[in-house]
Short mmCIF file of C-alpha atoms in Angstrom, two decimals:
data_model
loop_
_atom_site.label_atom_id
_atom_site.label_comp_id
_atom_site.label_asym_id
_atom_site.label_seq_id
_atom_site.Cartn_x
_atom_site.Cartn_y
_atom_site.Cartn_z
CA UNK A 5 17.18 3.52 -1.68
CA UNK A 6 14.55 5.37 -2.99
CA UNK A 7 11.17 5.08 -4.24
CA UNK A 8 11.38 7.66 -6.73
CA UNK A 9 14.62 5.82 -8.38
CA UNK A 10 12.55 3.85 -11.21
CA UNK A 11 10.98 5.88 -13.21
CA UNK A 12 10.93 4.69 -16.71
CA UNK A 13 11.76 6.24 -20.15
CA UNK A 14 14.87 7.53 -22.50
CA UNK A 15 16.84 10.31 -21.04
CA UNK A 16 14.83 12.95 -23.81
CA UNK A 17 11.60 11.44 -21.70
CA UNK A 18 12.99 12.61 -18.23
CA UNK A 19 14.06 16.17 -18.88
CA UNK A 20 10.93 17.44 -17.63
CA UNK A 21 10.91 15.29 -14.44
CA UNK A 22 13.39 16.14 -11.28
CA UNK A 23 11.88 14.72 -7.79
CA UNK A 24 12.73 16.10 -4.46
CA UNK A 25 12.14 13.93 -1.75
CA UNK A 26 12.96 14.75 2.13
CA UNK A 27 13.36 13.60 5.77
CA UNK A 28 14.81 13.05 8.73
CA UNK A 29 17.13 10.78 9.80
CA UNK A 30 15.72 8.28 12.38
CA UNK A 31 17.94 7.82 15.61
CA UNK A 32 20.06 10.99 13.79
CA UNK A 33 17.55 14.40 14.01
CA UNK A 34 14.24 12.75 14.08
CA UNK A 35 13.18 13.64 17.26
CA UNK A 36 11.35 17.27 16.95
CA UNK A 37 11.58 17.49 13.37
CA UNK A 38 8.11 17.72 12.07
CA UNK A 39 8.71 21.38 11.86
CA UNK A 40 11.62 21.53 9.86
CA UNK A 41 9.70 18.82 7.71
CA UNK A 42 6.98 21.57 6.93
CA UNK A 43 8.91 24.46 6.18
CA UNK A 44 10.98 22.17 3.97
CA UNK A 45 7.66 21.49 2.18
CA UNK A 46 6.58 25.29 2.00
CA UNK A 47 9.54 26.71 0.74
CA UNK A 48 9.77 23.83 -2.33
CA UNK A 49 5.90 24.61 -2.76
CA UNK A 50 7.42 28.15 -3.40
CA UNK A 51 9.22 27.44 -6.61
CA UNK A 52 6.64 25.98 -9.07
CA UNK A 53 7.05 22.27 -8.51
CA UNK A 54 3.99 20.15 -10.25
CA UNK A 55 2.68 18.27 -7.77
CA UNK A 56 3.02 18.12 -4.10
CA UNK A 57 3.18 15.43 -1.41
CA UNK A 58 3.27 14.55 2.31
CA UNK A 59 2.91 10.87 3.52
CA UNK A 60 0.93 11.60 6.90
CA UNK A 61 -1.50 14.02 4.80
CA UNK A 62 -1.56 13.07 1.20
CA UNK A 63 -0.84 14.85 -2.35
CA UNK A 64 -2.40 18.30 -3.64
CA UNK A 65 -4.74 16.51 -6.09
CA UNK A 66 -6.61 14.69 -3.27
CA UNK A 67 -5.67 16.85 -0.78
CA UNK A 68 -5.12 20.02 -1.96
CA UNK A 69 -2.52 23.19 -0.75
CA UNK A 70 -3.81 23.33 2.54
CA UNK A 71 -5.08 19.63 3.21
CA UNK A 72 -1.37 18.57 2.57
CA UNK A 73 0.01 20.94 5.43
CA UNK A 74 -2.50 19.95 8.08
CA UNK A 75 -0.33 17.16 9.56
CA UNK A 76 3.66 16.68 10.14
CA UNK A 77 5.22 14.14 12.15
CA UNK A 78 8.39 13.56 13.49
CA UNK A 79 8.22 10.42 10.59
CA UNK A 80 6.96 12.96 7.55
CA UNK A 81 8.70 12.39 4.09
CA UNK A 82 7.70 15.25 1.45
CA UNK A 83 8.21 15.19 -1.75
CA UNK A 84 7.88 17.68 -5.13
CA UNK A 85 8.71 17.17 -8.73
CA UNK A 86 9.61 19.81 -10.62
CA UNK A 87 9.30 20.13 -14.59
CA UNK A 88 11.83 22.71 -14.91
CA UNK A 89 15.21 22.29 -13.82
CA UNK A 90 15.42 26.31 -13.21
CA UNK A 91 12.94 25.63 -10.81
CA UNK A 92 14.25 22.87 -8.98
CA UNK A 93 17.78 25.22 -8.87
CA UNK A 94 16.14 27.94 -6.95
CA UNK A 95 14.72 25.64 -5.09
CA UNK A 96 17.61 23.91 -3.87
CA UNK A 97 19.41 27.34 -3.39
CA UNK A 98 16.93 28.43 -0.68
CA UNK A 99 17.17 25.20 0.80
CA UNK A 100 20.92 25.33 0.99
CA UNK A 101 20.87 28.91 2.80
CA UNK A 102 18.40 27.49 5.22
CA UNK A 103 20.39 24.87 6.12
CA UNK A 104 17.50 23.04 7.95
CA UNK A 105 19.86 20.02 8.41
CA UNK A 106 17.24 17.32 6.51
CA UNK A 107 18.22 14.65 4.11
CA UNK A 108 17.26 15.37 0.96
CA UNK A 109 17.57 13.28 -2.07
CA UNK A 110 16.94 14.35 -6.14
CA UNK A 111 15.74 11.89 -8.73
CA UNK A 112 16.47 12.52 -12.35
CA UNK A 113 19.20 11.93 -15.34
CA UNK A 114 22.25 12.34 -13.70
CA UNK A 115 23.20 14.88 -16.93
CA UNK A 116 20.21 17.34 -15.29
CA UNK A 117 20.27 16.49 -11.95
CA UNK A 118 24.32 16.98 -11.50
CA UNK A 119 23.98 20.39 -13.39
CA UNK A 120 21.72 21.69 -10.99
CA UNK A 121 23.84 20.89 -8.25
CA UNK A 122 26.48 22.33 -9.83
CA UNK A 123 24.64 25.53 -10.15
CA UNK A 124 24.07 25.76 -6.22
CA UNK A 125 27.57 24.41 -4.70
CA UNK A 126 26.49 21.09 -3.85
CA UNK A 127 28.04 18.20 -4.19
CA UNK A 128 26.17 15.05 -3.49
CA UNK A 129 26.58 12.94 -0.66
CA UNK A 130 25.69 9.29 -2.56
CA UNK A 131 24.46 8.26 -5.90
CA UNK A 132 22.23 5.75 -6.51
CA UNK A 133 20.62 4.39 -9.83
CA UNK A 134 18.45 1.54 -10.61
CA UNK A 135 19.62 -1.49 -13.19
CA UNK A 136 16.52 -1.83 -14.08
CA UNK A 137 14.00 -5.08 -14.12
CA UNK A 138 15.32 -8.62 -14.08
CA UNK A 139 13.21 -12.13 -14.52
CA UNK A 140 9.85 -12.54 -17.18
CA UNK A 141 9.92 -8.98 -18.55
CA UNK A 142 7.55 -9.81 -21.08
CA UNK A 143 4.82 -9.94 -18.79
CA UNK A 144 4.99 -6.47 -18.26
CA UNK A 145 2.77 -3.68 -19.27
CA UNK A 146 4.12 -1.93 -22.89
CA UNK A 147 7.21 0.65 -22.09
CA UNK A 148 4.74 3.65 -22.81
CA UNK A 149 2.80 2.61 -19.88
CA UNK A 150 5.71 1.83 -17.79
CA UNK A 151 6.50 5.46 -17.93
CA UNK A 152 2.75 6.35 -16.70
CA UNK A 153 3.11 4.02 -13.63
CA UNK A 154 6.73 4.16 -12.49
CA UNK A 155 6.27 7.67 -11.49
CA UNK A 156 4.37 6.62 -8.57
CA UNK A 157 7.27 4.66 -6.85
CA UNK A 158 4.85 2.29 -4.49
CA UNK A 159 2.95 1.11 -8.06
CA UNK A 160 -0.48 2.97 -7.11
CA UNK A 161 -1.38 3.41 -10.09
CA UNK A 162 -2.63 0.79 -12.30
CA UNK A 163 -1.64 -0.01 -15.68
CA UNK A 164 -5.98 -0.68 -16.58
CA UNK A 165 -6.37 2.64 -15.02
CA UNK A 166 -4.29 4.26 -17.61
CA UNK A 167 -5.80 2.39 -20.16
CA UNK A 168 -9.25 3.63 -19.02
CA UNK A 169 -8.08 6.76 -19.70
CA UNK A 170 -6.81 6.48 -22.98
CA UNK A 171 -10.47 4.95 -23.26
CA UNK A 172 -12.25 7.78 -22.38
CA UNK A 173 -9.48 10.08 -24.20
CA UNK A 174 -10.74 8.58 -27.35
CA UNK A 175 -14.28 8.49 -26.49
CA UNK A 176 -13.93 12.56 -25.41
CA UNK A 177 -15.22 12.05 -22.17
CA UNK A 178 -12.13 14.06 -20.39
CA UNK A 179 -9.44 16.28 -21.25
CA UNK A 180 -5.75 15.31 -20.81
CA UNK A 181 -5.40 17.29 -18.07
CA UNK A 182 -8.57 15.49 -16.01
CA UNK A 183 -6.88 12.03 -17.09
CA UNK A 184 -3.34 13.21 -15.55
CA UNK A 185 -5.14 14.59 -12.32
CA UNK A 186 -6.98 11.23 -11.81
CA UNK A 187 -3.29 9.34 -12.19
CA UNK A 188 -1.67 11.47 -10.12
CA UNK A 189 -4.56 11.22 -7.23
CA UNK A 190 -3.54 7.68 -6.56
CA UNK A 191 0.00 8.25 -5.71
CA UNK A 192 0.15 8.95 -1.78
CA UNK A 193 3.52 10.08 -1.82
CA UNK A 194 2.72 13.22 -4.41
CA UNK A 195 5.63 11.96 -6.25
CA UNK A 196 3.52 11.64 -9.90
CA UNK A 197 4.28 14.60 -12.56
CA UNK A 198 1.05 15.15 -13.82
CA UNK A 199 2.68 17.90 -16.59
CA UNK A 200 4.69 15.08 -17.74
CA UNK A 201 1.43 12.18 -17.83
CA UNK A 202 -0.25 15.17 -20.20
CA UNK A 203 2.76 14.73 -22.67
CA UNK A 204 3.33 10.43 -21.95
CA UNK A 205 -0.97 10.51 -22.87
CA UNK A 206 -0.77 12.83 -25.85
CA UNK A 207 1.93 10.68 -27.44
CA UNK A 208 0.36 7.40 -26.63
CA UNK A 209 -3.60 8.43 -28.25
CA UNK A 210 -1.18 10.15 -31.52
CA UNK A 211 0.80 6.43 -31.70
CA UNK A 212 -2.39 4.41 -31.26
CA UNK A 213 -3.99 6.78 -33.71
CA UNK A 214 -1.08 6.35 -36.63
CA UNK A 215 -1.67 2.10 -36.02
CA UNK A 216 -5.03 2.33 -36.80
#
């Protein structure tokens, strides 16, 4: 189970949105792995991903590079999403030759996500995907913000936080790239694809401009 399983939006919506999340094994290779945890996290930072995370430090946009490598544990998770999927190949190639023995695990459309594997000789150990949300779905926020939120997996980000920012989108008091960094500050994990909130808040202010 992963936190990075339930991100919302049509399969045209996720092709700019792969996650790689790793760790040890507890009781397995956890003991004395907090340095195979960082050089896992240094060679993904390597390859372009969007964002950056480490859950005993923090994510780039609070963080930034160096804040987010100042502390490993033996209990680290690290996490980068990728917008490209070429990216996220070479990625997982260098990983592979490294062989640092880590679980890793890859959120995306299975389409994307099993190509890439494909492209580096892996075949995947389990395969998980989420049916979705059951009970009064009409209490929750519109599908547009759904996609906003559900990329931070522990719901850090607030559904009146994005619409503050499609507030002060209209009003001109940010840019769409200030409103995707404040998101994507709020999820701890580093899991958020800012790139991707810049697109989800552009089409959102263009439909909300066509229904005036």
């Amino acid at each position: 189970m992963t936190h990075t399983l339930h991100r919302r939006g049509d399969k045209a919506s996720l092709q700019d949105d792969y996650v790689l999340l790793a760790m040890s094994a507890k009781g397995v290779n956890d003991k004395g792995s907090a340095g195979k945890t960082k050089q896992l996290l240094q060679i993904a930072a390597k390859h372009n991903p969007v964002n950056l995370g480490n859950m005993t430090s923090g994510n780039l946009q609070r963080r930034g590079f160096k804040g987010i490598f100042e502390r490993f544990t033996d209990q680290s998770i690290v996490h980068a999403p990728f917008a490209e999927k070429e990216n996220l190949v070479e990625c997982l190639k260098e990983l592979k030759q490294e062989n640092l023995g880590m679980s890793v695990v890859i959120s995306g459309d299975f389409d994307g996500t099993f190509a890439c594997l494909r492209k580096v000789g892996l075949i995947p150990h389990t395969v998980q995907y989420s049916l979705g949300v059951f009970g009064k779905t009409a209490r929750l926020p519109s599908e547009d913000v759904l996609e906003l939120t559900t990329m931070c997996g522990h719901h850090l980000v607030s559904p009146n936080l994005v619409k503050k920012m499609l507030l002060d989108l209209r009003r001109g008091r940010i840019s769409l790239e200030e409103a995707a960094q404040t998101l994507a500050k709020q999820c701890q994990c580093g899991v958020f694809n800012p790139s991707k909130a810049v697109r989800l808040l552009e089409r959102m202010l263009e439909k909300q401009q066509i229904g005036k």
